[in-house]
Amino acid sequence: MGHPFPLREIARQAGLSEATVDRVLNGRGGVRESTAQEVRRAVADLDRQRTQVRLVGRTFMIDIVMQAPERFTTAVRSALEAELPSLHPAVLRSRFHFRETGPAGELVATLDRIARRGSQGVILKAPDVPEVTAAVGRLVAAGIPVVTLVTDLPASARLAYVGIDDRAAGATAAYLMGQWLGDRPGNVLTSLSSGFFRNEEEREMGFRGVMRARHPERALVEIVGGQGLDATQYDLVRGALERDPQIRAVYSIGGGNIAALRAFADLGRTCAVFVAHDLDQDNTLLLSEHRLSAVLHHDLRHDVREACHTVMRAHGALPPAGPSLPSAIQVVTPYNMPPRAAAG
């Protein structure tokens, strides 16, 4: 495995001992394949963060822990690594712990490993369940500040939440839905990836509240559990469409939108209005093809920058600041896509 990095840097990035890393790099055996993969990922991360590795300054190693579809975690990784050089004079390095789905116990095990190994901070996107809340408490007790990103754990000991006002986002989606459907009849499908993410719950409450107040004649049909993954989302959407022939619009709270639109097409049904969240790779393509009506978006680079600044303030590397405001919600249509997204 060719690389230009000192053994100690790879070990620090991987969170492993230098002896273990040395065995992997020199093919000496006696190491699990999963551990070898961690070393390879560490080398790849260091290669992307090469500029940061060379810098001299106060160094913060932060851990990014997320349960989300790969399209979203890829966007977070890109946003963070684009922001790292702007955080000088401090030097921030990042380790990534991403998974698309799985039992909460596995996520808790990751957080507990970080608590034992040490870190200067954790940026976390996780379901709001008691065992995760307890694990955040153990991290904070170990002196590791935790910042929740995109979705909050309000009952935990986390230091701050960074993201949009999700209830306002859901209300905005309902306003757009009502305007664009107009007097046309039809029910609205709302789709959540899981029942345990606080941001999705808040979006759904905001959407439902405005729809009930302004459009009480429209039935809302909810599906839950697709995890934002196309493979599971297709079956859920198709099943809902087969049960209810009046569905003609979608508010996608949790993703899996390519699969949702494929279900409409396979049944010969038209989706009159489709409102989604986040300009990830899938939604950028769908929006450019006019298959989505609008995407509610926020500046992910701004969010990860604010999360990193919050960790730095916790260590006294930046002056104190007041509570961070929610990120601005952008309503993006096919006609006002950011240049970078449109070019992608």
mmCIF file of C-alpha atoms in Angstrom:
data_model
loop_
_atom_site.group_PDB
_atom_site.id
_atom_site.type_symbol
_atom_site.label_atom_id
_atom_site.label_comp_id
_atom_site.label_asym_id
_atom_site.label_seq_id
_atom_site.Cartn_x
_atom_site.Cartn_y
_atom_site.Cartn_z
ATOM 1 C CA MET A 1 0.000 0.000 0.000
ATOM 2 C CA GLY A 2 1.938 2.998 -1.258
ATOM 3 C CA HIS A 3 1.542 6.242 0.708
ATOM 4 C CA PRO A 4 3.624 9.254 1.778
ATOM 5 C CA PHE A 5 2.365 9.442 5.386
ATOM 6 C CA PRO A 6 4.225 8.657 8.631
ATOM 7 C CA LEU A 7 3.063 5.561 10.473
ATOM 8 C CA ARG A 8 1.941 7.612 13.479
ATOM 9 C CA GLU A 9 -0.315 9.794 11.284
ATOM 10 C CA ILE A 10 -2.033 6.767 9.772
ATOM 11 C CA ALA A 11 -2.463 5.233 13.230
ATOM 12 C CA ARG A 12 -3.988 8.440 14.555
ATOM 13 C CA GLN A 13 -6.324 8.770 11.592
ATOM 14 C CA ALA A 14 -7.454 5.150 11.909
ATOM 15 C CA GLY A 15 -7.677 5.213 15.697
ATOM 16 C CA LEU A 16 -5.442 2.126 15.895
ATOM 17 C CA SER A 17 -2.068 1.341 17.398
ATOM 18 C CA GLU A 18 1.067 1.900 15.327
ATOM 19 C CA ALA A 19 1.891 -1.815 15.672
ATOM 20 C CA THR A 20 -1.457 -2.805 14.135
ATOM 21 C CA VAL A 21 -1.053 -0.340 11.281
ATOM 22 C CA ASP A 22 2.477 -1.576 10.663
ATOM 23 C CA ARG A 23 1.220 -5.165 10.373
ATOM 24 C CA VAL A 24 -1.394 -4.134 7.834
ATOM 25 C CA LEU A 25 0.934 -1.990 5.736
ATOM 26 C CA ASN A 26 3.577 -4.694 5.597
ATOM 27 C CA GLY A 27 1.187 -7.607 5.118
ATOM 28 C CA ARG A 28 2.304 -9.461 8.227
ATOM 29 C CA GLY A 29 -1.087 -11.029 8.913
ATOM 30 C CA GLY A 30 -2.827 -11.554 12.215
ATOM 31 C CA VAL A 31 -5.198 -8.647 11.539
ATOM 32 C CA ARG A 32 -8.929 -8.861 10.774
ATOM 33 C CA GLU A 33 -10.033 -7.765 7.324
ATOM 34 C CA SER A 34 -12.272 -5.096 8.886
ATOM 35 C CA THR A 35 -9.202 -3.625 10.623
ATOM 36 C CA ALA A 36 -7.238 -3.689 7.376
ATOM 37 C CA GLN A 37 -10.115 -1.811 5.724
ATOM 38 C CA GLU A 38 -9.941 0.834 8.457
ATOM 39 C CA VAL A 39 -6.252 1.350 7.686
ATOM 40 C CA ARG A 40 -6.967 1.661 3.961
ATOM 41 C CA ARG A 41 -9.729 4.171 4.660
ATOM 42 C CA ALA A 42 -7.378 6.141 6.905
ATOM 43 C CA VAL A 43 -4.789 6.391 4.122
ATOM 44 C CA ALA A 44 -7.503 7.518 1.682
ATOM 45 C CA ASP A 45 -8.755 10.128 4.166
ATOM 46 C CA LEU A 46 -5.229 11.417 4.721
ATOM 47 C CA ASP A 47 -4.714 11.671 0.983
ATOM 48 C CA ARG A 48 -7.836 13.845 0.644
ATOM 49 C CA GLN A 49 -6.760 15.915 3.682
ATOM 50 C CA ARG A 50 -3.145 16.099 2.522
ATOM 51 C CA THR A 51 -2.982 19.895 2.885
ATOM 52 C CA GLN A 52 -4.105 19.690 6.509
ATOM 53 C CA VAL A 53 -1.538 17.002 7.367
ATOM 54 C CA ARG A 54 1.321 19.263 6.274
ATOM 55 C CA LEU A 55 0.170 22.287 8.267
ATOM 56 C CA VAL A 56 1.640 23.241 11.619
ATOM 57 C CA GLY A 57 -0.709 24.598 14.252
ATOM 58 C CA ARG A 58 -3.067 23.546 16.994
ATOM 59 C CA THR A 59 -4.560 20.303 15.715
ATOM 60 C CA PHE A 60 -8.077 19.050 16.401
ATOM 61 C CA MET A 61 -9.058 15.521 15.471
ATOM 62 C CA ILE A 62 -12.826 15.274 15.112
ATOM 63 C CA ASP A 63 -15.003 12.243 14.453
ATOM 64 C CA ILE A 64 -17.970 12.440 12.084
ATOM 65 C CA VAL A 65 -20.553 9.767 12.989
ATOM 66 C CA MET A 66 -23.604 9.451 10.762
ATOM 67 C CA GLN A 67 -26.441 7.116 9.922
ATOM 68 C CA ALA A 68 -27.670 8.224 6.510
ATOM 69 C CA PRO A 69 -27.812 7.096 2.878
ATOM 70 C CA GLU A 70 -24.473 7.150 1.090
ATOM 71 C CA ARG A 71 -25.522 10.038 -1.158
ATOM 72 C CA PHE A 72 -25.885 12.243 1.944
ATOM 73 C CA THR A 73 -22.756 11.128 3.790
ATOM 74 C CA THR A 74 -20.769 11.680 0.573
ATOM 75 C CA ALA A 75 -22.101 15.247 0.456
ATOM 76 C CA VAL A 76 -21.138 15.796 4.109
ATOM 77 C CA ARG A 77 -17.626 14.444 3.557
ATOM 78 C CA SER A 78 -17.138 16.693 0.534
ATOM 79 C CA ALA A 79 -18.500 19.749 2.356
ATOM 80 C CA LEU A 80 -16.264 19.195 5.382
ATOM 81 C CA GLU A 81 -13.097 18.548 3.429
ATOM 82 C CA ALA A 82 -13.779 21.653 1.329
ATOM 83 C CA GLU A 83 -14.056 23.703 4.530
ATOM 84 C CA LEU A 84 -10.995 22.354 6.371
ATOM 85 C CA PRO A 85 -8.465 24.761 4.796
ATOM 86 C CA SER A 86 -10.607 27.775 5.806
ATOM 87 C CA LEU A 87 -10.414 26.924 9.515
ATOM 88 C CA HIS A 88 -6.841 28.159 10.018
ATOM 89 C CA PRO A 89 -4.917 28.937 12.177
ATOM 90 C CA ALA A 90 -6.222 25.739 13.736
ATOM 91 C CA VAL A 91 -5.691 22.474 11.875
ATOM 92 C CA LEU A 92 -8.713 20.183 11.775
ATOM 93 C CA ARG A 93 -8.474 16.546 10.779
ATOM 94 C CA SER A 94 -11.477 14.287 10.467
ATOM 95 C CA ARG A 95 -12.293 10.610 10.860
ATOM 96 C CA PHE A 96 -15.485 9.282 9.314
ATOM 97 C CA HIS A 97 -17.830 6.631 10.691
ATOM 98 C CA PHE A 98 -20.683 6.248 8.211
ATOM 99 C CA ARG A 99 -23.432 3.652 7.884
ATOM 100 C CA GLU A 100 -26.692 3.609 5.955
ATOM 101 C CA THR A 101 -28.771 1.615 8.427
ATOM 102 C CA GLY A 102 -28.474 -0.906 11.253
ATOM 103 C CA PRO A 103 -29.339 -1.463 14.908
ATOM 104 C CA ALA A 104 -28.779 1.359 17.368
ATOM 105 C CA GLY A 105 -26.392 -0.867 19.331
ATOM 106 C CA GLU A 106 -23.819 -0.733 16.532
ATOM 107 C CA LEU A 107 -23.931 3.050 16.490
ATOM 108 C CA VAL A 108 -23.588 3.132 20.273
ATOM 109 C CA ALA A 109 -20.556 0.820 20.042
ATOM 110 C CA THR A 110 -18.905 3.288 17.646
ATOM 111 C CA LEU A 111 -19.554 6.208 20.006
ATOM 112 C CA ASP A 112 -18.215 4.239 22.983
ATOM 113 C CA ARG A 113 -15.034 3.348 21.060
ATOM 114 C CA ILE A 114 -14.490 7.034 20.394
ATOM 115 C CA ALA A 115 -15.041 7.816 24.083
ATOM 116 C CA ARG A 116 -12.386 5.257 25.071
ATOM 117 C CA ARG A 117 -9.896 6.241 22.365
ATOM 118 C CA GLY A 118 -10.341 9.994 22.671
ATOM 119 C CA SER A 119 -11.273 12.770 20.286
ATOM 120 C CA GLN A 120 -11.457 16.560 20.259
ATOM 121 C CA GLY A 121 -15.085 16.451 19.161
ATOM 122 C CA VAL A 122 -17.887 14.432 17.575
ATOM 123 C CA ILE A 123 -20.264 15.669 14.883
ATOM 124 C CA LEU A 124 -23.261 13.359 15.002
ATOM 125 C CA LYS A 125 -26.302 12.480 12.897
ATOM 126 C CA ALA A 126 -28.168 9.715 14.695
ATOM 127 C CA PRO A 127 -31.666 8.522 15.584
ATOM 128 C CA ASP A 128 -33.199 10.029 18.704
ATOM 129 C CA VAL A 129 -33.351 6.909 20.870
ATOM 130 C CA PRO A 130 -32.444 6.509 24.581
ATOM 131 C CA GLU A 131 -29.338 4.374 24.018
ATOM 132 C CA VAL A 132 -27.799 6.958 21.677
ATOM 133 C CA THR A 133 -28.657 9.736 24.127
ATOM 134 C CA ALA A 134 -26.878 7.773 26.862
ATOM 135 C CA ALA A 135 -23.808 7.250 24.650
ATOM 136 C CA VAL A 136 -23.625 11.005 24.009
ATOM 137 C CA GLY A 137 -23.617 11.472 27.783
ATOM 138 C CA ARG A 138 -20.626 9.147 28.077
ATOM 139 C CA LEU A 139 -18.753 11.084 25.395
ATOM 140 C CA VAL A 140 -19.370 14.377 27.161
ATOM 141 C CA ALA A 141 -18.351 12.843 30.508
ATOM 142 C CA ALA A 142 -15.068 11.851 28.812
ATOM 143 C CA GLY A 143 -14.484 15.496 27.890
ATOM 144 C CA ILE A 144 -15.502 15.156 24.214
ATOM 145 C CA PRO A 145 -17.936 17.833 22.968
ATOM 146 C CA VAL A 146 -20.749 16.581 20.717
ATOM 147 C CA VAL A 147 -22.497 18.660 18.058
ATOM 148 C CA THR A 148 -25.593 17.249 16.364
ATOM 149 C CA LEU A 149 -25.870 17.955 12.640
ATOM 150 C CA VAL A 150 -29.069 18.032 10.543
ATOM 151 C CA THR A 151 -31.081 16.163 13.190
ATOM 152 C CA ASP A 152 -31.056 16.869 16.909
ATOM 153 C CA LEU A 153 -30.927 14.894 20.152
ATOM 154 C CA PRO A 154 -32.486 17.552 22.398
ATOM 155 C CA ALA A 155 -32.589 15.404 25.544
ATOM 156 C CA SER A 156 -28.884 14.572 25.317
ATOM 157 C CA ALA A 157 -25.827 16.357 26.702
ATOM 158 C CA ARG A 158 -24.846 17.538 23.219
ATOM 159 C CA LEU A 159 -23.244 20.982 23.086
ATOM 160 C CA ALA A 160 -25.242 22.378 20.167
ATOM 161 C CA TYR A 161 -27.428 21.548 17.183
ATOM 162 C CA VAL A 162 -26.546 22.831 13.716
ATOM 163 C CA GLY A 163 -29.128 22.729 10.927
ATOM 164 C CA ILE A 164 -32.395 24.158 9.693
ATOM 165 C CA ASP A 165 -35.628 24.793 11.556
ATOM 166 C CA ASP A 166 -37.260 21.572 10.417
ATOM 167 C CA ARG A 167 -40.780 22.490 11.473
ATOM 168 C CA ALA A 168 -40.539 25.663 9.369
ATOM 169 C CA ALA A 169 -39.226 23.562 6.471
ATOM 170 C CA GLY A 170 -42.223 21.245 6.674
ATOM 171 C CA ALA A 171 -44.581 24.223 6.799
ATOM 172 C CA THR A 172 -42.852 25.689 3.730
ATOM 173 C CA ALA A 173 -43.325 22.394 1.880
ATOM 174 C CA ALA A 174 -47.050 22.464 2.730
ATOM 175 C CA TYR A 175 -47.362 26.045 1.473
ATOM 176 C CA LEU A 176 -45.718 25.121 -1.840
ATOM 177 C CA MET A 177 -47.801 21.963 -2.138
ATOM 178 C CA GLY A 178 -51.042 23.867 -1.648
ATOM 179 C CA GLN A 179 -50.104 26.588 -4.122
ATOM 180 C CA TRP A 180 -49.051 24.183 -6.862
ATOM 181 C CA LEU A 181 -51.885 21.680 -6.506
ATOM 182 C CA GLY A 182 -54.404 24.493 -6.489
ATOM 183 C CA ASP A 183 -57.952 23.272 -7.005
ATOM 184 C CA ARG A 184 -56.950 19.914 -8.468
ATOM 185 C CA PRO A 185 -58.189 16.988 -6.369
ATOM 186 C CA GLY A 186 -55.816 14.412 -4.936
ATOM 187 C CA ASN A 187 -54.135 13.096 -1.830
ATOM 188 C CA VAL A 188 -50.529 13.702 -0.726
ATOM 189 C CA LEU A 189 -48.014 10.998 0.135
ATOM 190 C CA THR A 190 -45.578 11.864 2.939
ATOM 191 C CA SER A 191 -42.499 9.685 3.196
ATOM 192 C CA LEU A 192 -40.178 9.368 6.211
ATOM 193 C CA SER A 193 -37.026 7.269 6.232
ATOM 194 C CA SER A 194 -37.522 6.286 9.879
ATOM 195 C CA GLY A 195 -39.674 7.101 12.856
ATOM 196 C CA PHE A 196 -36.649 7.887 15.031
ATOM 197 C CA PHE A 197 -34.977 10.922 13.435
ATOM 198 C CA ARG A 198 -36.016 14.142 15.127
ATOM 199 C CA ASN A 199 -35.621 16.274 11.994
ATOM 200 C CA GLU A 200 -38.042 14.126 10.014
ATOM 201 C CA GLU A 201 -40.578 14.150 12.836
ATOM 202 C CA GLU A 202 -40.397 17.953 13.008
ATOM 203 C CA ARG A 203 -40.777 18.319 9.240
ATOM 204 C CA GLU A 204 -43.804 16.032 9.245
ATOM 205 C CA MET A 205 -45.453 17.991 12.071
ATOM 206 C CA GLY A 206 -44.863 21.305 10.311
ATOM 207 C CA PHE A 207 -46.236 19.949 7.038
ATOM 208 C CA ARG A 208 -49.260 18.282 8.606
ATOM 209 C CA GLY A 209 -50.160 21.362 10.671
ATOM 210 C CA VAL A 210 -50.245 23.712 7.682
ATOM 211 C CA MET A 211 -52.026 21.213 5.424
ATOM 212 C CA ARG A 212 -54.756 20.660 8.031
ATOM 213 C CA ALA A 213 -55.198 24.394 8.521
ATOM 214 C CA ARG A 214 -55.143 25.456 4.869
ATOM 215 C CA HIS A 215 -56.192 22.336 2.946
ATOM 216 C CA PRO A 216 -58.278 20.145 5.253
ATOM 217 C CA GLU A 217 -59.932 18.444 2.280
ATOM 218 C CA ARG A 218 -56.691 16.686 1.272
ATOM 219 C CA ALA A 219 -55.863 13.327 2.849
ATOM 220 C CA LEU A 220 -52.249 12.761 3.867
ATOM 221 C CA VAL A 221 -50.965 9.207 3.364
ATOM 222 C CA GLU A 222 -47.826 8.411 5.379
ATOM 223 C CA ILE A 223 -45.183 5.751 4.742
ATOM 224 C CA VAL A 224 -42.265 5.123 7.101
ATOM 225 C CA GLY A 225 -39.227 2.866 7.145
ATOM 226 C CA GLY A 226 -37.585 3.120 3.730
ATOM 227 C CA GLN A 227 -34.355 4.423 5.336
ATOM 228 C CA GLY A 228 -33.979 6.710 2.318
ATOM 229 C CA LEU A 229 -32.746 3.706 0.299
ATOM 230 C CA ASP A 230 -34.087 3.057 -3.189
ATOM 231 C CA ALA A 231 -34.406 -0.712 -2.700
ATOM 232 C CA THR A 232 -36.853 -0.400 0.197
ATOM 233 C CA GLN A 233 -38.486 2.877 -0.810
ATOM 234 C CA TYR A 234 -39.800 1.529 -4.109
ATOM 235 C CA ASP A 235 -41.901 -1.178 -2.451
ATOM 236 C CA LEU A 236 -43.326 1.229 0.132
ATOM 237 C CA VAL A 237 -44.325 3.842 -2.432
ATOM 238 C CA ARG A 238 -45.739 1.300 -4.864
ATOM 239 C CA GLY A 239 -47.786 -0.304 -2.120
ATOM 240 C CA ALA A 240 -49.209 3.073 -1.076
ATOM 241 C CA LEU A 241 -50.105 3.936 -4.679
ATOM 242 C CA GLU A 242 -51.835 0.609 -5.177
ATOM 243 C CA ARG A 243 -53.885 1.092 -2.013
ATOM 244 C CA ASP A 244 -54.849 4.699 -2.773
ATOM 245 C CA PRO A 245 -55.598 5.676 -6.393
ATOM 246 C CA GLN A 246 -56.068 9.318 -5.339
ATOM 247 C CA ILE A 247 -52.402 9.993 -4.463
ATOM 248 C CA ARG A 248 -51.063 12.569 -6.910
ATOM 249 C CA ALA A 249 -48.366 14.442 -4.940
ATOM 250 C CA VAL A 250 -45.394 13.634 -2.694
ATOM 251 C CA TYR A 251 -43.614 15.369 0.160
ATOM 252 C CA SER A 252 -40.422 13.339 0.522
ATOM 253 C CA ILE A 253 -39.022 13.932 3.989
ATOM 254 C CA GLY A 254 -36.492 11.105 4.053
ATOM 255 C CA GLY A 255 -35.272 10.567 0.456
ATOM 256 C CA GLY A 256 -35.258 7.639 -1.935
ATOM 257 C CA ASN A 257 -36.812 9.830 -4.615
ATOM 258 C CA ILE A 258 -35.571 8.012 -7.715
ATOM 259 C CA ALA A 259 -37.335 4.883 -6.464
ATOM 260 C CA ALA A 260 -40.499 6.809 -5.599
ATOM 261 C CA LEU A 261 -40.771 8.255 -9.095
ATOM 262 C CA ARG A 262 -40.078 4.849 -10.618
ATOM 263 C CA ALA A 263 -43.036 3.446 -8.666
ATOM 264 C CA PHE A 264 -45.307 6.144 -10.113
ATOM 265 C CA ALA A 265 -44.039 5.420 -13.641
ATOM 266 C CA ASP A 266 -44.375 1.649 -13.328
ATOM 267 C CA LEU A 267 -48.033 2.029 -12.353
ATOM 268 C CA GLY A 268 -48.713 4.567 -15.097
ATOM 269 C CA ARG A 269 -49.462 7.251 -12.497
ATOM 270 C CA THR A 270 -48.581 10.952 -12.671
ATOM 271 C CA CYS A 271 -47.001 12.819 -9.771
ATOM 272 C CA ALA A 272 -48.296 16.388 -10.109
ATOM 273 C CA VAL A 273 -46.147 17.925 -7.342
ATOM 274 C CA PHE A 274 -43.027 16.479 -5.708
ATOM 275 C CA VAL A 275 -41.214 18.412 -2.962
ATOM 276 C CA ALA A 276 -37.978 16.968 -1.569
ATOM 277 C CA HIS A 277 -35.046 17.878 0.681
ATOM 278 C CA ASP A 278 -31.329 18.467 -0.045
ATOM 279 C CA LEU A 279 -29.491 19.000 -3.321
ATOM 280 C CA ASP A 280 -27.623 15.725 -3.212
ATOM 281 C CA GLN A 281 -26.535 14.013 -6.411
ATOM 282 C CA ASP A 282 -29.869 12.231 -6.946
ATOM 283 C CA ASN A 283 -32.042 15.282 -6.352
ATOM 284 C CA THR A 284 -29.838 17.531 -8.456
ATOM 285 C CA LEU A 285 -30.348 15.204 -11.419
ATOM 286 C CA LEU A 286 -34.095 14.843 -10.830
ATOM 287 C CA LEU A 287 -34.541 18.602 -10.457
ATOM 288 C CA SER A 288 -32.557 19.349 -13.617
ATOM 289 C CA GLU A 289 -34.852 16.912 -15.461
ATOM 290 C CA HIS A 290 -37.940 18.703 -14.037
ATOM 291 C CA ARG A 291 -39.016 15.510 -12.274
ATOM 292 C CA LEU A 292 -39.036 17.302 -8.901
ATOM 293 C CA SER A 293 -41.045 20.481 -8.345
ATOM 294 C CA ALA A 294 -38.729 21.933 -5.713
ATOM 295 C CA VAL A 295 -35.994 20.980 -3.290
ATOM 296 C CA LEU A 296 -35.740 22.536 0.174
ATOM 297 C CA HIS A 297 -32.011 22.999 0.547
ATOM 298 C CA HIS A 298 -29.510 24.470 2.986
ATOM 299 C CA ASP A 299 -25.814 25.256 2.734
ATOM 300 C CA LEU A 300 -24.113 22.124 4.034
ATOM 301 C CA ARG A 301 -20.686 23.767 3.958
ATOM 302 C CA HIS A 302 -21.999 26.496 6.248
ATOM 303 C CA ASP A 303 -23.375 23.860 8.614
ATOM 304 C CA VAL A 304 -20.185 21.818 8.892
ATOM 305 C CA ARG A 305 -18.159 24.999 9.296
ATOM 306 C CA GLU A 306 -20.398 26.091 12.164
ATOM 307 C CA ALA A 307 -20.148 22.611 13.731
ATOM 308 C CA CYS A 308 -16.336 22.759 13.575
ATOM 309 C CA HIS A 309 -16.306 26.279 15.038
ATOM 310 C CA THR A 310 -18.495 25.046 17.912
ATOM 311 C CA VAL A 311 -15.975 22.293 18.692
ATOM 312 C CA MET A 312 -13.110 24.803 18.531
ATOM 313 C CA ARG A 313 -14.934 27.160 20.911
ATOM 314 C CA ALA A 314 -15.387 24.302 23.351
ATOM 315 C CA HIS A 315 -11.591 24.023 23.501
ATOM 316 C CA GLY A 316 -11.025 27.785 23.795
ATOM 317 C CA ALA A 317 -9.561 28.091 20.287
ATOM 318 C CA LEU A 318 -12.201 30.683 19.298
ATOM 319 C CA PRO A 319 -13.911 33.366 21.383
ATOM 320 C CA PRO A 320 -17.340 32.510 22.810
ATOM 321 C CA ALA A 321 -20.398 33.196 20.683
ATOM 322 C CA GLY A 322 -24.122 33.214 21.237
ATOM 323 C CA PRO A 323 -26.409 30.352 20.201
ATOM 324 C CA SER A 324 -26.224 29.638 16.481
ATOM 325 C CA LEU A 325 -29.261 30.532 14.385
ATOM 326 C CA PRO A 326 -30.973 27.915 12.228
ATOM 327 C CA SER A 327 -29.564 27.591 8.725
ATOM 328 C CA ALA A 328 -31.427 29.425 5.981
ATOM 329 C CA ILE A 329 -33.925 27.319 4.007
ATOM 330 C CA GLN A 330 -33.549 27.729 0.251
ATOM 331 C CA VAL A 331 -36.400 26.827 -2.107
ATOM 332 C CA VAL A 332 -34.611 25.532 -5.221
ATOM 333 C CA THR A 333 -36.481 24.934 -8.481
ATOM 334 C CA PRO A 334 -35.157 23.836 -11.883
ATOM 335 C CA TYR A 335 -34.766 27.540 -12.690
ATOM 336 C CA ASN A 336 -32.631 28.749 -9.761
ATOM 337 C CA MET A 337 -30.275 25.829 -9.150
ATOM 338 C CA PRO A 338 -26.875 26.848 -7.745
ATOM 339 C CA PRO A 339 -24.308 26.930 -10.596
ATOM 340 C CA ARG A 340 -22.211 24.167 -9.067
ATOM 341 C CA ALA A 341 -25.226 21.857 -8.710
ATOM 342 C CA ALA A 342 -26.460 22.604 -12.209
ATOM 343 C CA ALA A 343 -23.018 21.858 -13.653
ATOM 344 C CA GLY A 344 -22.775 18.573 -11.692
#
